Tab-separated table of C-alpha atoms (C1' of nucleotides) in Angstrom:
chain	number	residue	atom	x	y	z
A	1	MET	CA	50.806	58.256	-7.361
A	2	LYS	CA	48.653	57.359	-3.883
A	3	PHE	CA	47.643	53.582	-3.731
A	4	ASP	CA	45.512	52.110	-1.361
A	5	ASP	CA	47.087	49.332	0.373
A	6	LYS	CA	44.062	47.236	0.099
A	7	VAL	CA	44.300	46.619	-3.546
A	8	PRO	CA	46.573	45.406	-5.594
A	9	ILE	CA	49.060	47.857	-7.336
A	10	TYR	CA	48.511	46.808	-10.680
A	11	TYR	CA	44.631	46.528	-9.994
A	12	GLN	CA	44.575	50.029	-9.439
A	13	ILE	CA	47.429	50.967	-12.160
A	14	LYS	CA	44.517	49.153	-14.202
A	15	THR	CA	41.613	51.497	-13.238
A	16	TYR	CA	43.979	54.934	-13.194
A	17	LEU	CA	44.334	53.902	-17.100
A	18	TYR	CA	40.767	52.732	-17.582
A	19	TYR	CA	39.908	56.007	-16.874
A	20	ASP	CA	42.499	58.102	-18.744
A	21	VAL	CA	40.882	55.694	-21.693
A	22	LEU	CA	37.362	56.472	-21.021
A	23	THR	CA	37.432	60.057	-20.465
A	24	GLY	CA	39.412	60.718	-23.547
A	25	LYS	CA	42.270	61.895	-21.567
A	26	LEU	CA	43.982	58.802	-23.796
A	27	LYS	CA	41.648	59.459	-27.269
A	28	PRO	CA	41.765	55.878	-29.307
A	29	GLY	CA	44.344	55.222	-31.247
A	30	ALA	CA	46.789	57.761	-28.557
A	31	LYS	CA	50.621	56.381	-27.532
A	32	LEU	CA	50.528	55.904	-23.869
A	33	PRO	CA	53.329	56.686	-22.275
A	34	ALA	CA	56.499	54.274	-22.575
A	35	VAL	CA	56.457	51.288	-19.916
A	36	ARG	CA	59.596	53.176	-18.326
A	37	GLN	CA	58.598	56.655	-18.069
A	38	LEU	CA	54.751	55.388	-16.597
A	39	ALA	CA	56.582	53.394	-14.344
A	40	VAL	CA	59.018	56.279	-12.889
A	41	ASP	CA	55.347	59.136	-13.367
A	42	LEU	CA	53.582	56.206	-10.216
A	43	THR	CA	56.667	55.261	-8.899
A	44	VAL	CA	56.292	51.719	-9.463
A	45	ASN	CA	58.374	49.239	-11.087
A	46	VAL	CA	58.377	48.583	-14.567
A	47	ASN	CA	57.096	44.842	-13.985
A	48	THR	CA	53.906	46.098	-12.263
A	49	VAL	CA	53.348	48.385	-14.725
A	50	GLN	CA	53.446	45.567	-17.405
A	51	ARG	CA	51.227	43.865	-15.564
A	52	ALA	CA	48.433	46.089	-15.531
A	53	LEU	CA	49.330	46.803	-19.105
A	54	THR	CA	49.008	43.113	-19.841
A	55	GLU	CA	46.057	42.712	-18.947
A	56	MET	CA	44.878	45.295	-20.355
A	57	ILE	CA	46.432	44.114	-23.887
A	58	ALA	CA	44.866	40.602	-23.868
A	59	GLU	CA	41.214	42.783	-23.514
A	60	LYS	CA	41.991	44.500	-26.687
A	61	THR	CA	42.350	47.869	-24.960
A	62	ILE	CA	45.445	48.542	-25.304
A	63	ILE	CA	46.990	47.818	-28.592
A	64	SER	CA	50.674	46.666	-28.242
A	65	GLN	CA	53.459	47.163	-30.586
A	66	ARG	CA	56.602	45.707	-30.059
A	67	GLY	CA	59.633	48.048	-30.383
A	68	LYS	CA	56.652	51.363	-30.939
A	69	GLY	CA	54.880	51.617	-27.684
A	70	ASN	CA	51.560	50.803	-26.682
A	71	PHE	CA	47.932	52.047	-27.957
A	72	VAL	CA	44.491	52.838	-26.723
A	73	THR	CA	42.389	50.759	-29.429
A	74	GLU	CA	40.481	52.579	-32.159
A	75	ASP	CA	37.518	50.515	-31.171
A	76	GLN	CA	35.245	53.156	-30.416
A	77	ASP	CA	32.491	50.483	-29.806
A	78	LYS	CA	34.530	48.741	-27.320
A	79	LEU	CA	34.937	52.222	-25.342
A	80	ALA	CA	31.637	52.848	-25.317
A	81	GLN	CA	30.772	49.594	-24.163
A	82	LEU	CA	33.787	49.639	-22.009
A	83	LYS	CA	32.351	52.992	-20.033
A	84	GLU	CA	28.396	51.292	-19.928
A	85	GLN	CA	30.276	48.732	-17.976
A	86	LEU	CA	32.254	51.011	-15.977
A	87	VAL	CA	29.433	53.484	-14.473
A	88	MET	CA	26.755	50.522	-14.520
A	89	SER	CA	29.215	48.217	-11.988
A	90	GLN	CA	29.396	51.596	-9.704
A	91	LEU	CA	25.766	51.984	-9.776
A	92	ALA	CA	25.497	48.051	-9.093
A	93	HIS	CA	28.102	48.218	-6.126
A	94	VAL	CA	26.473	51.716	-4.288
A	95	TYR	CA	23.323	50.099	-4.889
A	96	ASP	CA	23.604	46.869	-3.089
A	97	GLN	CA	25.715	48.445	-0.653
A	98	LEU	CA	23.028	50.749	0.525
A	99	HIS	CA	20.422	48.417	0.410
A	100	ARG	CA	22.471	45.785	2.422
A	101	LEU	CA	21.798	48.630	4.976
A	102	ASN	CA	18.230	48.905	4.800
A	103	LEU	CA	18.192	51.993	2.667
A	104	SER	CA	14.614	51.666	0.263
A	105	ASP	CA	15.499	52.254	-3.737
A	106	SER	CA	14.188	55.834	-2.868
A	107	GLU	CA	15.949	56.545	0.016
A	108	ILE	CA	18.925	55.472	-1.936
A	109	VAL	CA	18.497	57.880	-4.651
A	110	ALA	CA	17.416	61.076	-2.386
A	111	SER	CA	20.526	60.075	-0.126
A	112	LEU	CA	22.361	60.369	-3.618
A	113	GLN	CA	20.848	63.897	-4.479
A	114	ARG	CA	21.478	65.301	-0.578
A	115	TYR	CA	24.839	64.176	-0.597
A	116	ILE	CA	25.668	66.457	-4.426
A	117	ASP	CA	22.909	69.323	-2.952
A	118	GLN	CA	25.315	69.849	-0.024
A	119	LYS	CA	28.624	68.710	-1.636
A	120	GLY	CA	29.030	72.388	-2.429
A	121	ALA	CA	27.476	73.816	0.653
A	122	PRO	CA	29.893	75.222	3.451
A	123	GLN	CA	31.383	72.333	6.034
A	124	ASP	CA	31.348	73.558	9.109
A	125	VAL	CA	35.408	73.468	8.840
A	126	GLU	CA	37.006	75.673	10.762
A	127	ARG	CA	37.632	78.755	8.458
A	128	ILE	CA	41.192	79.856	9.005
A	129	SER	CA	41.716	83.037	6.961
A	130	ASP	CA	39.427	84.820	4.343
B	1	MET	CA	31.916	32.823	2.270
B	2	LYS	CA	32.796	34.168	-1.272
B	3	PHE	CA	35.571	36.662	-0.927
B	4	ASP	CA	36.419	39.084	-3.812
B	5	ASP	CA	41.075	37.665	-3.564
B	6	LYS	CA	41.667	41.853	-4.697
B	7	VAL	CA	41.359	42.571	-1.147
B	8	PRO	CA	42.532	41.454	1.912
B	9	ILE	CA	40.126	38.573	3.869
B	10	TYR	CA	40.768	40.113	7.082
B	11	TYR	CA	39.329	43.009	5.615
B	12	GLN	CA	35.950	42.022	3.920
B	13	ILE	CA	35.828	39.705	7.069
B	14	LYS	CA	35.396	43.735	9.290
B	15	THR	CA	33.256	44.975	6.098
B	16	TYR	CA	30.939	41.698	6.336
B	17	LEU	CA	30.713	42.295	10.561
B	18	TYR	CA	29.889	46.032	9.646
B	19	TYR	CA	27.357	45.074	7.808
B	20	ASP	CA	25.600	42.860	10.173
B	21	VAL	CA	25.643	45.178	13.086
B	22	LEU	CA	24.671	48.206	11.148
B	23	THR	CA	21.662	45.970	9.757
B	24	GLY	CA	20.429	45.052	12.932
B	25	LYS	CA	21.111	41.970	12.627
B	26	LEU	CA	23.719	42.038	15.712
B	27	LYS	CA	22.023	44.498	17.866
B	28	PRO	CA	23.479	46.402	20.686
B	29	GLY	CA	25.109	44.518	23.330
B	30	ALA	CA	24.522	40.733	21.510
B	31	LYS	CA	26.670	38.291	21.087
B	32	LEU	CA	28.779	37.471	18.027
B	33	PRO	CA	29.506	34.112	17.189
B	34	ALA	CA	32.994	32.066	18.882
B	35	VAL	CA	35.839	33.448	16.649
B	36	ARG	CA	36.602	28.988	16.208
B	37	GLN	CA	32.665	29.462	15.118
B	38	LEU	CA	33.067	32.707	12.828
B	39	ALA	CA	36.282	30.577	10.878
B	40	VAL	CA	34.523	27.979	10.063
B	41	ASP	CA	31.294	29.589	8.861
B	42	LEU	CA	33.033	31.561	6.227
B	43	THR	CA	35.763	28.488	6.137
B	44	VAL	CA	38.865	30.986	6.964
B	45	ASN	CA	41.619	30.519	10.239
B	46	VAL	CA	40.467	31.643	12.924
B	47	ASN	CA	44.187	33.929	13.370
B	48	THR	CA	42.240	35.569	10.028
B	49	VAL	CA	38.939	36.343	12.052
B	50	GLN	CA	41.000	37.261	15.154
B	51	ARG	CA	42.500	40.196	13.066
B	52	ALA	CA	39.415	41.519	11.797
B	53	LEU	CA	37.593	41.549	15.156
B	54	THR	CA	41.176	43.514	16.885
B	55	GLU	CA	40.505	45.967	14.828
B	56	MET	CA	37.081	46.222	15.107
B	57	ILE	CA	37.777	45.900	19.240
B	58	ALA	CA	40.306	48.574	18.626
B	59	GLU	CA	37.289	50.881	17.306
B	60	LYS	CA	35.558	50.016	20.156
B	61	THR	CA	32.766	48.806	17.667
B	62	ILE	CA	33.231	45.574	19.752
B	63	ILE	CA	33.843	44.786	22.842
B	64	SER	CA	35.940	41.436	23.968
B	65	GLN	CA	35.601	39.610	26.965
B	66	ARG	CA	38.053	36.975	27.333
B	67	GLY	CA	36.195	33.613	28.469
B	68	LYS	CA	33.029	35.126	27.951
B	69	GLY	CA	32.953	35.849	24.166
B	70	ASN	CA	32.680	39.006	22.378
B	71	PHE	CA	29.983	41.931	21.440
B	72	VAL	CA	28.572	44.670	19.562
B	73	THR	CA	28.939	47.756	21.710
B	74	GLU	CA	26.028	49.197	23.533
B	75	ASP	CA	27.060	52.854	22.202
B	76	GLN	CA	23.891	53.523	19.977
B	77	ASP	CA	25.547	57.076	18.889
B	78	LYS	CA	28.601	55.518	18.275
B	79	LEU	CA	26.840	53.015	15.573
B	80	ALA	CA	24.338	55.797	13.624
B	81	GLN	CA	27.553	57.583	13.459
B	82	LEU	CA	29.550	54.327	12.180
B	83	LYS	CA	26.322	53.731	9.789
B	84	GLU	CA	26.414	57.195	8.923
B	85	GLN	CA	29.723	57.446	7.634
B	86	LEU	CA	29.794	54.186	5.571
B	87	VAL	CA	26.535	55.918	3.857
B	88	MET	CA	28.491	59.120	3.267
B	89	SER	CA	31.686	56.865	2.158
B	90	GLN	CA	29.257	55.131	-0.546
B	91	LEU	CA	27.921	58.753	-1.803
B	92	ALA	CA	30.952	60.178	-2.041
B	93	HIS	CA	33.199	57.137	-3.762
B	94	VAL	CA	30.125	56.571	-6.515
B	95	TYR	CA	29.948	60.205	-7.457
B	96	ASP	CA	33.767	61.301	-7.327
B	97	GLN	CA	34.297	57.840	-9.484
B	98	LEU	CA	31.017	58.967	-11.710
B	99	HIS	CA	32.275	62.403	-11.849
B	100	ARG	CA	35.596	61.280	-13.062
B	101	LEU	CA	34.193	59.545	-16.049
B	102	ASN	CA	32.411	62.979	-17.100
B	103	LEU	CA	28.730	62.478	-15.986
B	104	SER	CA	27.329	65.417	-14.639
B	105	ASP	CA	25.550	65.665	-11.167
B	106	SER	CA	21.890	65.100	-13.107
B	107	GLU	CA	23.186	62.241	-15.140
B	108	ILE	CA	24.591	60.931	-12.331
B	109	VAL	CA	21.227	60.740	-10.390
B	110	ALA	CA	19.127	60.052	-13.428
B	111	SER	CA	22.165	56.815	-14.225
B	112	LEU	CA	20.937	55.467	-10.791
B	113	GLN	CA	17.503	56.133	-10.992
B	114	ARG	CA	17.477	54.426	-14.541
B	115	TYR	CA	19.736	51.334	-12.664
B	116	ILE	CA	16.671	50.843	-10.395
B	117	ASP	CA	14.231	50.731	-12.602
B	118	GLN	CA	16.127	48.663	-15.000
B	119	LYS	CA	17.124	46.464	-12.463
B	120	GLY	CA	14.947	43.471	-12.912
B	121	ALA	CA	16.979	42.580	-16.463
B	122	PRO	CA	20.380	41.209	-14.675
B	123	GLN	CA	23.310	42.306	-16.505
B	124	ASP	CA	26.413	39.994	-16.207
B	125	VAL	CA	28.855	43.203	-16.323
B	126	GLU	CA	32.233	42.572	-14.833
B	127	ARG	CA	34.134	44.345	-12.199
B	128	ILE	CA	36.220	46.865	-12.962
B	129	SER	CA	37.451	49.403	-10.708
B	130	ASP	CA	38.177	49.340	-7.238
C	1	DT	C1'	37.800	20.999	41.039
C	2	DA	C1'	37.841	19.600	36.448
C	3	DT	C1'	35.737	20.383	32.228
C	4	DA	C1'	34.449	22.891	28.078
C	5	DG	C1'	33.794	27.287	26.290
C	6	DT	C1'	35.929	31.209	25.097
C	7	DG	C1'	39.551	34.617	23.087
C	8	DT	C1'	44.395	35.711	22.995
C	9	DA	C1'	49.405	35.174	20.781
C	10	DA	C1'	53.034	33.096	18.844
C	11	DT	C1'	55.591	29.701	15.712
C	12	DA	C1'	56.063	28.124	11.160
C	13	DG	C1'	55.555	27.218	6.367
C	14	DT	C1'	52.764	28.699	1.348
C	15	DT	C1'	51.550	32.305	-1.757
C	16	DA	C1'	50.711	36.323	-4.140
C	17	DA	C1'	52.218	40.664	-5.399
C	18	DA	C1'	56.274	44.174	-5.519
C	19	DT	C1'	60.403	44.714	-6.534
C	20	DA	C1'	65.504	45.083	-8.466
C	21	DG	C1'	68.235	43.922	-12.256
C	22	DA	C1'	69.891	42.265	-16.766
C	23	DA	C1'	68.650	40.618	-20.631
C	24	DC	C1'	66.149	39.353	-25.457
C	25	DA	C1'	63.104	41.019	-29.539
C	26	DC	C1'	61.560	44.862	-31.917
C	27	DT	C1'	61.405	49.846	-34.854
C	28	DA	C1'	62.629	53.847	-36.165
C	29	DG	C1'	66.735	57.261	-37.963
C	30	DG	C1'	70.967	58.596	-38.860
D	1	DC	C1'	75.148	48.796	-39.518
D	2	DC	C1'	74.407	51.467	-35.235
D	3	DT	C1'	71.876	53.291	-31.872
D	4	DA	C1'	68.247	55.016	-29.307
D	5	DG	C1'	63.848	54.187	-27.856
D	6	DT	C1'	60.209	50.774	-27.245
D	7	DG	C1'	58.110	46.512	-25.562
D	8	DT	C1'	58.800	41.546	-23.696
D	9	DT	C1'	60.685	37.769	-20.207
D	10	DC	C1'	62.919	36.097	-16.777
D	11	DT	C1'	65.471	35.464	-12.214
D	12	DA	C1'	65.853	36.474	-7.309
D	13	DT	C1'	64.638	38.946	-3.254
D	14	DT	C1'	61.594	40.717	0.109
D	15	DT	C1'	56.930	41.549	2.509
D	16	DA	C1'	51.970	40.611	3.546
D	17	DA	C1'	48.232	37.224	4.029
D	18	DC	C1'	46.771	33.434	4.681
D	19	DT	C1'	47.095	28.636	6.935
D	20	DA	C1'	47.927	25.248	10.682
D	21	DT	C1'	49.106	24.045	15.009
D	22	DT	C1'	49.878	24.931	19.580
D	23	DA	C1'	49.591	26.916	23.830
D	24	DC	C1'	47.929	29.882	26.874
D	25	DA	C1'	44.296	33.073	29.624
D	26	DC	C1'	40.237	33.094	31.502
D	27	DT	C1'	35.003	32.645	32.480
D	28	DA	C1'	31.319	29.457	34.018
D	29	DT	C1'	29.685	25.483	35.273
D	30	DA	C1'	28.212	20.534	36.960
DNA sequence: TATAGTGTAATAGTTAAATAGAACACTAGG
DNA sequence: CCTAGTGTTCTATTTAACTATTACACTATA
């Protein structure tokens, strides 16, 4: 996995797992890969995986059972709440950043709409073959 | 100044200065505060300020003149281009993150619009993502 | 030419993140 | 009971970021 060297790896692993949980790739009650396996998959040390998990366990997003494995919480309300928080924090962040750049509320929405509209449209990349 | 302990301080200073430059708080050709003054203002070490500046100088966003001071570039095209890049990277980032959470294009725009509309009532959401 | 104000560089020490490796604690199944 | 698979903890080491401090290089000006 590719990591951003500006953010601690354990923190990026936490984010990575959040997305797996919140998108249902890991469903409520599902067993996570073993910590040693995750460490191999992510090409990091077991302790780094454990550090990420320890925080998620403290938050009760992950339920740890010694000798058995780590499991996604079955509390669906909690998961829905987490997803809402995540969406909101993303929106708040982008809003703040663009607002700081002096874009008005309507310009912010318009620029996002424009980005989405043009996203699929052909960029000016060089065409190599058909 | 408040710093996010998940990101290197020198990098946050760089971002901070970018915003000052791109919003015109520091106009093209303007002299920046002295490095020692910036260090005091931001309550960090001079070397940390210098590290941020060194990168911006390498990019020619800041022009350094030994004995005189650091100055914002007068190349307005460059500044406009930087601002466009910054806006686009913000939009791309939030789009990708929300898309990963299985929100459709229209849901993404709608959620932003909803956030702006309801912005008056502050939530205290914990920042989860990078 | 002396001095204050500026950027720049170098050294040394502290801390947090990450690694490697080992050991310990518990569970399930043969 | 033994063993393989699991989570958990600990020690030691390395590296990057940050700090403190000092010194050097250059500019303007009194």
